[in-house]
XYZ file of C-alpha atoms in Angstrom:
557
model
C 46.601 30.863 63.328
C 50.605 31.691 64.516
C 51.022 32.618 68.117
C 52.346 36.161 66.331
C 48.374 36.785 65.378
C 47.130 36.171 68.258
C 47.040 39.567 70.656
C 48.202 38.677 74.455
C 46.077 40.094 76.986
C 48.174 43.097 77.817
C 47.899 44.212 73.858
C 43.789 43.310 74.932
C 43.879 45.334 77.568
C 45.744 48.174 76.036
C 44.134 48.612 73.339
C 41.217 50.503 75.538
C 41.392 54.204 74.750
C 39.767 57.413 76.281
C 38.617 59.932 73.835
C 38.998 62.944 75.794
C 37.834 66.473 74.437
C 39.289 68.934 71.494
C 39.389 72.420 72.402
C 41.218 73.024 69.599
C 38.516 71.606 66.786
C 37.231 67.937 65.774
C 39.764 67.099 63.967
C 43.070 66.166 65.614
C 46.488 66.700 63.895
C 48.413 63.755 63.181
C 51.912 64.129 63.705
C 54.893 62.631 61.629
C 56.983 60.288 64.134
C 60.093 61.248 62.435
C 60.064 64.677 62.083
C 59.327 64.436 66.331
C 62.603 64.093 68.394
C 63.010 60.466 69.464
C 60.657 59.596 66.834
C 61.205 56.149 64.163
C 63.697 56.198 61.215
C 62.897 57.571 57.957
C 62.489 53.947 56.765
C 60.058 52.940 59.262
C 57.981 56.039 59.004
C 57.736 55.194 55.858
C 56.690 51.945 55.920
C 54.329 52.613 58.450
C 52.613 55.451 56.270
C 52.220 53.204 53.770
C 50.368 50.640 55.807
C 48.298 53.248 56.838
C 47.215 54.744 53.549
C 45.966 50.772 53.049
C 44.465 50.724 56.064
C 42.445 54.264 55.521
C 41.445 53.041 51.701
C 40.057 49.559 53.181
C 38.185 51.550 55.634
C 36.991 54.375 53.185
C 35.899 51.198 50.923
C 34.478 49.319 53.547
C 32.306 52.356 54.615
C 30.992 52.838 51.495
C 30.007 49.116 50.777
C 28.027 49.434 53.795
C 26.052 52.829 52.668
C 25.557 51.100 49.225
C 27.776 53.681 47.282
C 29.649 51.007 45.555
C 30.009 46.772 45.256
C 31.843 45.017 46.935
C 34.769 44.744 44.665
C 35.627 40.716 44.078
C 39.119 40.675 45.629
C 40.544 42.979 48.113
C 42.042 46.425 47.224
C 45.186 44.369 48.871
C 45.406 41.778 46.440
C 47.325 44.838 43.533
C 50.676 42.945 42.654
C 52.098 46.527 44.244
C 51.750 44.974 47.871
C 54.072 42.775 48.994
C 53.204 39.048 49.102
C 52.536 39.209 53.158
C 50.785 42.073 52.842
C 48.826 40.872 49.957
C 47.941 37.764 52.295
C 46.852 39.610 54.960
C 44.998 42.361 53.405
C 42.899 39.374 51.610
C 41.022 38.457 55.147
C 37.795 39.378 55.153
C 36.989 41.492 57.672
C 39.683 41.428 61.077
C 41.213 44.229 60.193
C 38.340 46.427 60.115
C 36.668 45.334 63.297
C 37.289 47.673 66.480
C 38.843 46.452 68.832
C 37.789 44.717 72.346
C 36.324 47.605 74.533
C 37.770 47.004 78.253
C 34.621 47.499 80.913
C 32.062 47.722 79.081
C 33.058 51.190 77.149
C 31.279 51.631 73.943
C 32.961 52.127 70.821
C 32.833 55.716 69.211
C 31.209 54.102 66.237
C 29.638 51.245 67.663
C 26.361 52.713 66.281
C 27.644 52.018 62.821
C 30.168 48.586 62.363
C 27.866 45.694 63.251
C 29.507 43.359 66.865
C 31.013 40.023 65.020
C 29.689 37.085 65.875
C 32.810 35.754 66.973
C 35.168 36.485 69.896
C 36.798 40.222 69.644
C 40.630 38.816 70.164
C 39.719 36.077 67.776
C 40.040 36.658 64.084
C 36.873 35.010 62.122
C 38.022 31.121 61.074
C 38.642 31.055 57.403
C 39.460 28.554 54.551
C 43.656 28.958 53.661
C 44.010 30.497 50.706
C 47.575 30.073 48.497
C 50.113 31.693 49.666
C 48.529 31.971 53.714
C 51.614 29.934 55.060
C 53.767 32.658 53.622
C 51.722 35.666 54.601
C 51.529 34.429 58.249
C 54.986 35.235 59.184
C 54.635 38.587 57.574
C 51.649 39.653 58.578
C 52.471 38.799 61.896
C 55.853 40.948 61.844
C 53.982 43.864 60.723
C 51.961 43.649 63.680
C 54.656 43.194 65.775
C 56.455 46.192 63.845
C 52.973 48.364 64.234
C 52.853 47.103 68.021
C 56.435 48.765 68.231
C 54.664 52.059 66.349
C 52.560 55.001 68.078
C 50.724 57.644 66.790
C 50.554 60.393 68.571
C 47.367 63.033 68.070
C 47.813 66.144 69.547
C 45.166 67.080 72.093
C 43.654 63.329 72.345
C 46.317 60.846 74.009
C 45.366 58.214 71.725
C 47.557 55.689 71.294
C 47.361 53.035 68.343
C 48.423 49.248 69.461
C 48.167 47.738 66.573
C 46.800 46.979 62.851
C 43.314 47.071 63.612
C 43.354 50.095 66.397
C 44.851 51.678 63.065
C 42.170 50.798 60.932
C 39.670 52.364 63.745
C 41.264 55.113 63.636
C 41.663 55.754 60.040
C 37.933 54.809 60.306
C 37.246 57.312 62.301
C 39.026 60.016 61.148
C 37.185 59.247 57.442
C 33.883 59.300 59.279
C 34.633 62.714 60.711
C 35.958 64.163 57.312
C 32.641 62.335 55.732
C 30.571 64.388 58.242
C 32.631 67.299 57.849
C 31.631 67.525 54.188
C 28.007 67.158 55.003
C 28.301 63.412 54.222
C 28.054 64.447 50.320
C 28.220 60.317 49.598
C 24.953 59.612 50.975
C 22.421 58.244 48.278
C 19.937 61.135 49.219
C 21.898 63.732 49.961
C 21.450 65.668 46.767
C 17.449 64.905 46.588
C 18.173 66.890 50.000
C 19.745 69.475 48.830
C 18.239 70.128 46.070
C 14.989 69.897 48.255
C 16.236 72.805 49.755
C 17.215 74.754 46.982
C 13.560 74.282 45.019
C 11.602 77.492 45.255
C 8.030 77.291 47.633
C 6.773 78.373 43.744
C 6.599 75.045 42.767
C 3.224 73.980 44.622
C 1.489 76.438 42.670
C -0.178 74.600 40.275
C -0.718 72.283 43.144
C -2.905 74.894 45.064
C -4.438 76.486 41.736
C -5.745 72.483 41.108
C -7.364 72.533 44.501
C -8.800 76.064 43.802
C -10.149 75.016 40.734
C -11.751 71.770 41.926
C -13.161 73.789 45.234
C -14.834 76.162 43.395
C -16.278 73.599 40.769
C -17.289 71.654 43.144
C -19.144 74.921 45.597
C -20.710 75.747 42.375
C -21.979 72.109 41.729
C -23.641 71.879 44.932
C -25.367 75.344 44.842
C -26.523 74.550 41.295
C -27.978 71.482 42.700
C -28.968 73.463 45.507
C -31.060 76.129 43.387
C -32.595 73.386 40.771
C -34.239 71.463 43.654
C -35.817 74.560 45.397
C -36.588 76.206 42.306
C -36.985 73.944 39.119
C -38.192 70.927 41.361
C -36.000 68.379 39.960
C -37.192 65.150 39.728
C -40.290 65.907 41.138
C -42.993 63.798 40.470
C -46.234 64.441 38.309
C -48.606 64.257 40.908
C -46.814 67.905 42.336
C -49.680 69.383 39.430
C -53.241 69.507 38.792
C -54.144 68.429 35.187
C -56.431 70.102 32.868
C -58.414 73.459 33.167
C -59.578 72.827 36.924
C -62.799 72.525 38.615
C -65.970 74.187 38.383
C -65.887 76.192 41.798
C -64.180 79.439 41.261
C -61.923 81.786 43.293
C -60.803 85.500 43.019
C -57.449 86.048 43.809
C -55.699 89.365 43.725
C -52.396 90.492 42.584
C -50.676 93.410 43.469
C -48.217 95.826 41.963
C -44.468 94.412 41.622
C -45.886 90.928 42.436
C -42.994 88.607 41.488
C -44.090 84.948 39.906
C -43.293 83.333 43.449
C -45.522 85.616 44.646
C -48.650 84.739 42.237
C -47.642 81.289 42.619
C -47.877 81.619 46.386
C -51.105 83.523 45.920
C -52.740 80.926 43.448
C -51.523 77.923 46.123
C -52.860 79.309 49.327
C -56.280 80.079 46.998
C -55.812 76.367 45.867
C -55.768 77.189 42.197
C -52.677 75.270 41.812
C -51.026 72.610 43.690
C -47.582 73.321 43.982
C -45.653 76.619 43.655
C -42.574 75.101 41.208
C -44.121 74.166 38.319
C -45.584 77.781 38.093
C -42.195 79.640 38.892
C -40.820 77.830 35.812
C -43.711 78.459 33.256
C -43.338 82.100 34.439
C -39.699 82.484 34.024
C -39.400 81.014 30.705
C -42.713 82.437 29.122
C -42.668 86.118 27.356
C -45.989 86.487 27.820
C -45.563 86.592 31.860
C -44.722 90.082 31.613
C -47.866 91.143 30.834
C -49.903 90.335 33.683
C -51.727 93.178 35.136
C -51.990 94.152 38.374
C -55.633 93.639 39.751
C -58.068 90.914 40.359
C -58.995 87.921 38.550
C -61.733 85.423 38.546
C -59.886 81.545 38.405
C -61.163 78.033 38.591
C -59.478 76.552 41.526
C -57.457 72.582 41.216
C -56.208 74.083 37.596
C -52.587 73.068 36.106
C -49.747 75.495 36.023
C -50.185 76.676 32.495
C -53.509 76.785 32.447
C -53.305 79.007 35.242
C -51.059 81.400 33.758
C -53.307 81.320 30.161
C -56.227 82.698 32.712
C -54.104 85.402 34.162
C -53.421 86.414 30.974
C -56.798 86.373 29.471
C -58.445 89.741 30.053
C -62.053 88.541 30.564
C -60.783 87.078 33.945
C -59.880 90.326 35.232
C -62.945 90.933 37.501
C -63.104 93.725 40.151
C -63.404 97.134 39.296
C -60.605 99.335 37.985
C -60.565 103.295 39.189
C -57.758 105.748 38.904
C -57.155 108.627 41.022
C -55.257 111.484 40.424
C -52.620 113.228 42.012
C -54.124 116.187 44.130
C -57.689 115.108 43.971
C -59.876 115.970 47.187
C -61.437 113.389 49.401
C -64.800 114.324 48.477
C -64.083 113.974 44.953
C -62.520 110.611 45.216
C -65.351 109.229 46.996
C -67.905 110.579 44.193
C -65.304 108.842 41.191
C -65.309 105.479 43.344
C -69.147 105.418 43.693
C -69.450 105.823 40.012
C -67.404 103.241 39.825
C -68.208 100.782 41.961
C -71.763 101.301 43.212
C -70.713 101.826 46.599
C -72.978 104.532 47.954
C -71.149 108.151 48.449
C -73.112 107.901 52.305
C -71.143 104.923 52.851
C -67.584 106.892 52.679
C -69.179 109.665 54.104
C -69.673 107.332 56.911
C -66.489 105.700 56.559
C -64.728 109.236 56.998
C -66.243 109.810 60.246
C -64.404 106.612 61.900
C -61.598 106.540 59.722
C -59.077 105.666 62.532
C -61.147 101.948 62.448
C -59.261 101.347 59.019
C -56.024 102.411 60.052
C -55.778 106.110 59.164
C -53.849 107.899 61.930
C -55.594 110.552 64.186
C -55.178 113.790 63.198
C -55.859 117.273 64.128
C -58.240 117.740 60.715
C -60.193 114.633 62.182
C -60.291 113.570 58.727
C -58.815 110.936 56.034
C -58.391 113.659 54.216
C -54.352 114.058 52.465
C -54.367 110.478 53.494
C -55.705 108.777 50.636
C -52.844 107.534 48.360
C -54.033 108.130 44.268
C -53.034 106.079 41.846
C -55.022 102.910 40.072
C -56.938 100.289 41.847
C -59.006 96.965 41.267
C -61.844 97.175 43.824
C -63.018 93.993 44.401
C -66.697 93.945 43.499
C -67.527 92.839 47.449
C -65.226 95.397 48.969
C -66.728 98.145 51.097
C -66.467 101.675 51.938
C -64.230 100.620 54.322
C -62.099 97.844 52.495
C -61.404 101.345 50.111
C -60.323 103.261 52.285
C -57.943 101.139 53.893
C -56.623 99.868 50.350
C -56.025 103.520 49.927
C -53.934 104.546 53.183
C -51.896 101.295 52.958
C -50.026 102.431 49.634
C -50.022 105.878 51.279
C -48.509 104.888 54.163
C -45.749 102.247 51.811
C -44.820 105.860 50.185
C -43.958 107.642 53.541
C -41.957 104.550 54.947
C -39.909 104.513 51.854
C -39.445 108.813 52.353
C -38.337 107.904 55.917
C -41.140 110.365 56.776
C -41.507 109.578 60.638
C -44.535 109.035 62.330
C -44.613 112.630 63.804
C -43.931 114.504 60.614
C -46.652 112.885 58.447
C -49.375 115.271 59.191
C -47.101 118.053 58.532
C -45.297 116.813 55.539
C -49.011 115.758 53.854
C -50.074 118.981 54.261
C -47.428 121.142 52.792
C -47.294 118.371 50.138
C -51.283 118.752 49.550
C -50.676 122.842 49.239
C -47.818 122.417 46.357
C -50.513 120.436 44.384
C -52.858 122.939 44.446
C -50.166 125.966 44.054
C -47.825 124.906 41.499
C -48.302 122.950 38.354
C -44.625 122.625 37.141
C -43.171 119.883 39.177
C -40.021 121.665 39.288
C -41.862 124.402 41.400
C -43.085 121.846 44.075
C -39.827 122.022 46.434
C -39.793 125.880 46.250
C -43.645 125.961 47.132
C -42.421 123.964 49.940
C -39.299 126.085 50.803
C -41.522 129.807 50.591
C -44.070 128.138 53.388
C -41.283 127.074 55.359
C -39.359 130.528 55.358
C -42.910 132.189 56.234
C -43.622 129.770 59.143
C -40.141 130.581 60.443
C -39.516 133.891 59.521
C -36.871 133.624 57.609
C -35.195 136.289 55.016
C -36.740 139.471 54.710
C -39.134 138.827 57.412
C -36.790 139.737 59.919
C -37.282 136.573 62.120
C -41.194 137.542 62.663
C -42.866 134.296 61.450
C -45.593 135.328 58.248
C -49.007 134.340 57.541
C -49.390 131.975 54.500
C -52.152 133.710 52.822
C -53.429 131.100 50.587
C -56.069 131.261 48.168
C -55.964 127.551 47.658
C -56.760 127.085 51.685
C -59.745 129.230 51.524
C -60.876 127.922 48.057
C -60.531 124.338 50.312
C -63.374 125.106 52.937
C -65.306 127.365 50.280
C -65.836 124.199 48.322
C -64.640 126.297 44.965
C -63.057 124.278 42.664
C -61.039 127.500 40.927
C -58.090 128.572 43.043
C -59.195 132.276 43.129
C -61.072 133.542 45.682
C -62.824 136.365 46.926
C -62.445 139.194 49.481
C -65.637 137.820 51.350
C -64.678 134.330 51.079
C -60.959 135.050 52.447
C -62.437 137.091 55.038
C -64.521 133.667 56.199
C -63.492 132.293 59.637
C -61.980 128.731 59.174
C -59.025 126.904 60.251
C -58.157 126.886 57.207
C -58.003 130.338 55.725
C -54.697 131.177 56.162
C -54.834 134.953 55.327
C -57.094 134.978 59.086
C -54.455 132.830 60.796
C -51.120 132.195 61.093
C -49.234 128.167 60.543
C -50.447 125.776 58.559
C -54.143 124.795 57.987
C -55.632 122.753 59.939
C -54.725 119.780 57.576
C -54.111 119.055 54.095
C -56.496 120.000 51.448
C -55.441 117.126 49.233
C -54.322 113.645 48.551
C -50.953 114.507 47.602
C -48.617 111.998 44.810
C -44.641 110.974 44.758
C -43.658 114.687 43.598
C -44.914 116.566 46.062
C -44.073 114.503 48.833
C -40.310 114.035 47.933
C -40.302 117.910 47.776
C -42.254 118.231 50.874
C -40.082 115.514 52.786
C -36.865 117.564 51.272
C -37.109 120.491 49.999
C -34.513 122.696 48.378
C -32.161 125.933 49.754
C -33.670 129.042 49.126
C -34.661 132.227 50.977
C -38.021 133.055 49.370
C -40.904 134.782 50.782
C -43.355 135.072 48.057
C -44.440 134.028 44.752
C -46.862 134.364 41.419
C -48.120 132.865 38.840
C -47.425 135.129 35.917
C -48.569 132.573 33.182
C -51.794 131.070 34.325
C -51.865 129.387 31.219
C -48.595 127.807 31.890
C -48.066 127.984 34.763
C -45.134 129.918 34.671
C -44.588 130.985 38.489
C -42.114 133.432 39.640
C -40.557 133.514 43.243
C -39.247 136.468 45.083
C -37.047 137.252 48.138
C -38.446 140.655 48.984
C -41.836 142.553 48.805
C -40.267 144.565 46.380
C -39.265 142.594 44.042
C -43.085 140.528 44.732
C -44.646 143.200 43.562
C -42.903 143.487 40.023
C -43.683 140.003 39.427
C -47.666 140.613 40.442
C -47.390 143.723 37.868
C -46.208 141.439 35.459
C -48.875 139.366 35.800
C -51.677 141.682 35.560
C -49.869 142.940 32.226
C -50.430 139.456 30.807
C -53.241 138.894 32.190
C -55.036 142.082 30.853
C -53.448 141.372 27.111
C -55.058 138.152 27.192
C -58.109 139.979 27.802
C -57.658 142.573 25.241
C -57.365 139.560 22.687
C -60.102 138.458 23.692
């Protein structure tokens, strides 16, 4: 290496800059040295911008080497038969003129974060083997550093001043680096991917997320299906969860009620130990046709049977034991308790007696003292051990399920049982039942026509009640009989109901519909075509009417 290439300590030393801040933006103006006053001759500037432009493409080159935007090309950009042959020379070393120079004190380099320290000493350049044509390129490349040592460039706004080839080269480096990261470094391998990152709607994970919906919901559905096949259809349950065969020779009698589900005979034939195991009977039940048909009532069953032949006995008829009695709608106490005797063989005496403490079977207390209105009708499978008692509380149970379902309250039974007990005896078209209701109301209260002076009911089917007559007619002596009942004496309801009311009348008792009527008649006793009436007036037209028909019925004989 010439004494020329070598930098003297002062060129070391000088070579330190200070980069001091732009107000005016991040990219400082270069300025032409010959258009300044004082500034080089048109042939040196020229010269000089020439070097530069080399300089600037070796460093733009070099950068992009190093971000692996393009090869390393096999000979230097300077090696073009347009550079001269010192040029040519000394743009062919490897890497000196590209590495930053010496930082006095310790300062870092701008870019030290980016061009790797060299291994060898900064005012040093890297040992190499002579090529051709170094001995020539020596003396030239060592007058254009002395020619670029003799060279400034001036920046406006930064005071930095360029010693030499390779403070050029820095600069021009760092000016390319600034433009790069002025254009959002657009080289970058994964810039675009970036970009176009950016750009890609949020609409493209939706078949993403409708995947995972998918797959959740198959799987939820899985599990509960699992889920309802163990508890239900007992899979994989072993034999030994059933008897075999047609059971033992001890038998039970179970008894199933009305709207019994199968899990609730197959809970009922388990705790009676008629079967083993509730499953195997829930799926016989839901997959025969048959199933449908069991009746309500009670049945006589080996106990320790299988499944199916437990459901073959509950459908044969001759296992129905007990003792099957219906009873109507409106039917008096009295009357029931003769039909159950029939029945059943249960003495009358023994309801009778029943009656008299019917509070010990769970009939509320009521001003009647009596069970009577009470007593729900309908059909029932006595067992053939039950009692007097066992009857009667059968009875007010299902009575007492209808009110619960009415929301009839506790305190409003008694009432509502007995104005439902008086439509059963008063009307026989259903669709009469809520204005029965409504005419008793407007009496009690006094409503309409009355003037707001409550009116006595005057009911021949109260009287008929405590006269023990079975037609609803009654006479002047018999309605002139003291009773809390006959309501032509006294005023308000009966003492109690007179009946065992149904569903009808109680819905129409519980709510019955607008009206302002004070009387009515049955015109039609064959039909019982009744006619209501707001005023006396308009009463007594309608009772005209009815002794009209009635008398032409006599007349025909």
């Amino acid at each position: 290496m010439s004494e020329d290439d070598r930098e003297s300590p002062e060129q070391a030393a000088g070579s330190r800059h200070v980069r001091r801040p732009r107000p005016h933006g991040r990219r400082a103006r270069r300025i032409d040295p010959a258009a300044e006053p004082g500034g080089s001759t048109p042939g040196v500037a020229a010269g000089r911008s020439d070097e530069q432009r080399r300089a600037l493409e070796e460093a733009r080159h070099a950068l992009r080497v190093r971000r692996g935007e393009d090869a390393a090309p096999e000979t230097s950009p300077a090696a073009s038969g347009d550079l001269p042959r010192g040029h040519r020379a000394a743009a062919a070393r490897p890497e000196p003129v590209l590495t930053p120079a010496p930082q006095a004190h310790g300062d870092a380099h701008p870019h030290g974060d980016r061009d790797p320290a060299p291994d060898h000493e900064p005012d040093e350049p890297a040992d190499h083997e002579a090529g051709p044509g170094d001995d020539e390129a020596a003396p030239a490349s060592a007058s254009a550093l002395a020619a670029d040592g003799r060279r400034e460039d001036v920046e406006e706004h930064d005071d930095h001043v360029v010693h030499d080839d390779h403070e050029a080269v820095d600069s021009h480096h760092e000016d390319d680096d600034e433009e790069v990261e002025d254009h959002e470094d657009d080289a970058h391998p994964f810039d675009g991917f970036a970009h176009e990152q950016k750009r890609r709607s949020p609409l493209h994970i939706l078949p993403v997320l409708l995947v995972l919906v998918v797959v959740l919901a198959v799987g939820a559905g899985a599990v509960y299906g699992y889920s309802w096949l163990r508890g239900n259809v007992s899979v994989g349950q072993a034999q030994d969860d059933d008897f075999t065969g047609t059971g033992s020779d001890e038998e039970v009698v179970i008894e199933i009620s009305e709207g019994d589900t199968g899990s609730d005979i197959a809970k009922t034939l388990t705790d009676k130990g008629v079967i083993k195991s509730a499953p195997p009977f829930v799926r016989l039940f839901g997959t025969s046709q048959e199933a449908s048909k069991i009746q309500p009532g009670s049945y006589r069953v080996n106990t320790k049977m299988s499944s199916a032949s437990a459901l073959e006995a509950l459908l044969d008829p001759s296992s129905q034991t007990g003792l099957r009695v219906t009873i109507p709608e409106g039917m008096r106490m009295k009357d029931i308790f003769e039909r159950v005797s029939k029945t059943t063989g249960i003495p009358e005496k023994d309801f009778e007696k029943a009656a008299k403490n019917y509070t010990d079977y769970g009939i509320p207390k009521n001003k009647a003292d009596s069970p009577e209105g009470y007593l729900w009708p309908g059909r029932y499978d006595i067992p053939e051990d039950a009692s007097a008692g066992d009857v009667l509380t059968m009875m007010w149970e299902r009575m007492e399920t209808e009110l619960d379902d009415l929301d009839v309250a506790p305190e409003d039974r008694e009432k509502v049982l007995t104005l439902a007990s008086i439509a059963e005896k008063e009307a026989r078209d259903p669709d009469d039942y809520g204005r029965v209701v409504r005419t008793l109301e407007n009496r009690l209260e006094g409503a309409g026509d009355a003037h707001g002076k409550p009116m006595k009911l005057q009911l021949d089917s109260t009287v008929a009640y405590f006269s023990g007559s079975d037609s609803i007619s009654t006479t002047p002596k018999q309605r002139e009989t003291d009773s809390p009942y006959n309501t032509y004496l006294h005023e308000g309801l009966p003492a109690g109901p007179i009946s065992n009311p149904g569903k009808a009348t109680l819905e129409a008792a519980a709510d019955p519909p607008q009206g302002k009527w004070l009387y009515w008649v049955t015109v039609d006793t064959s039909t019982g075509e009744t006619k209501f009436a707001d005023t006396y007036a308009e009463h007594e037209k309608n009772v005209a009417e009815w002794k009209q028909r009635a008398a032409s019925k006599d007349a025909d004989g």
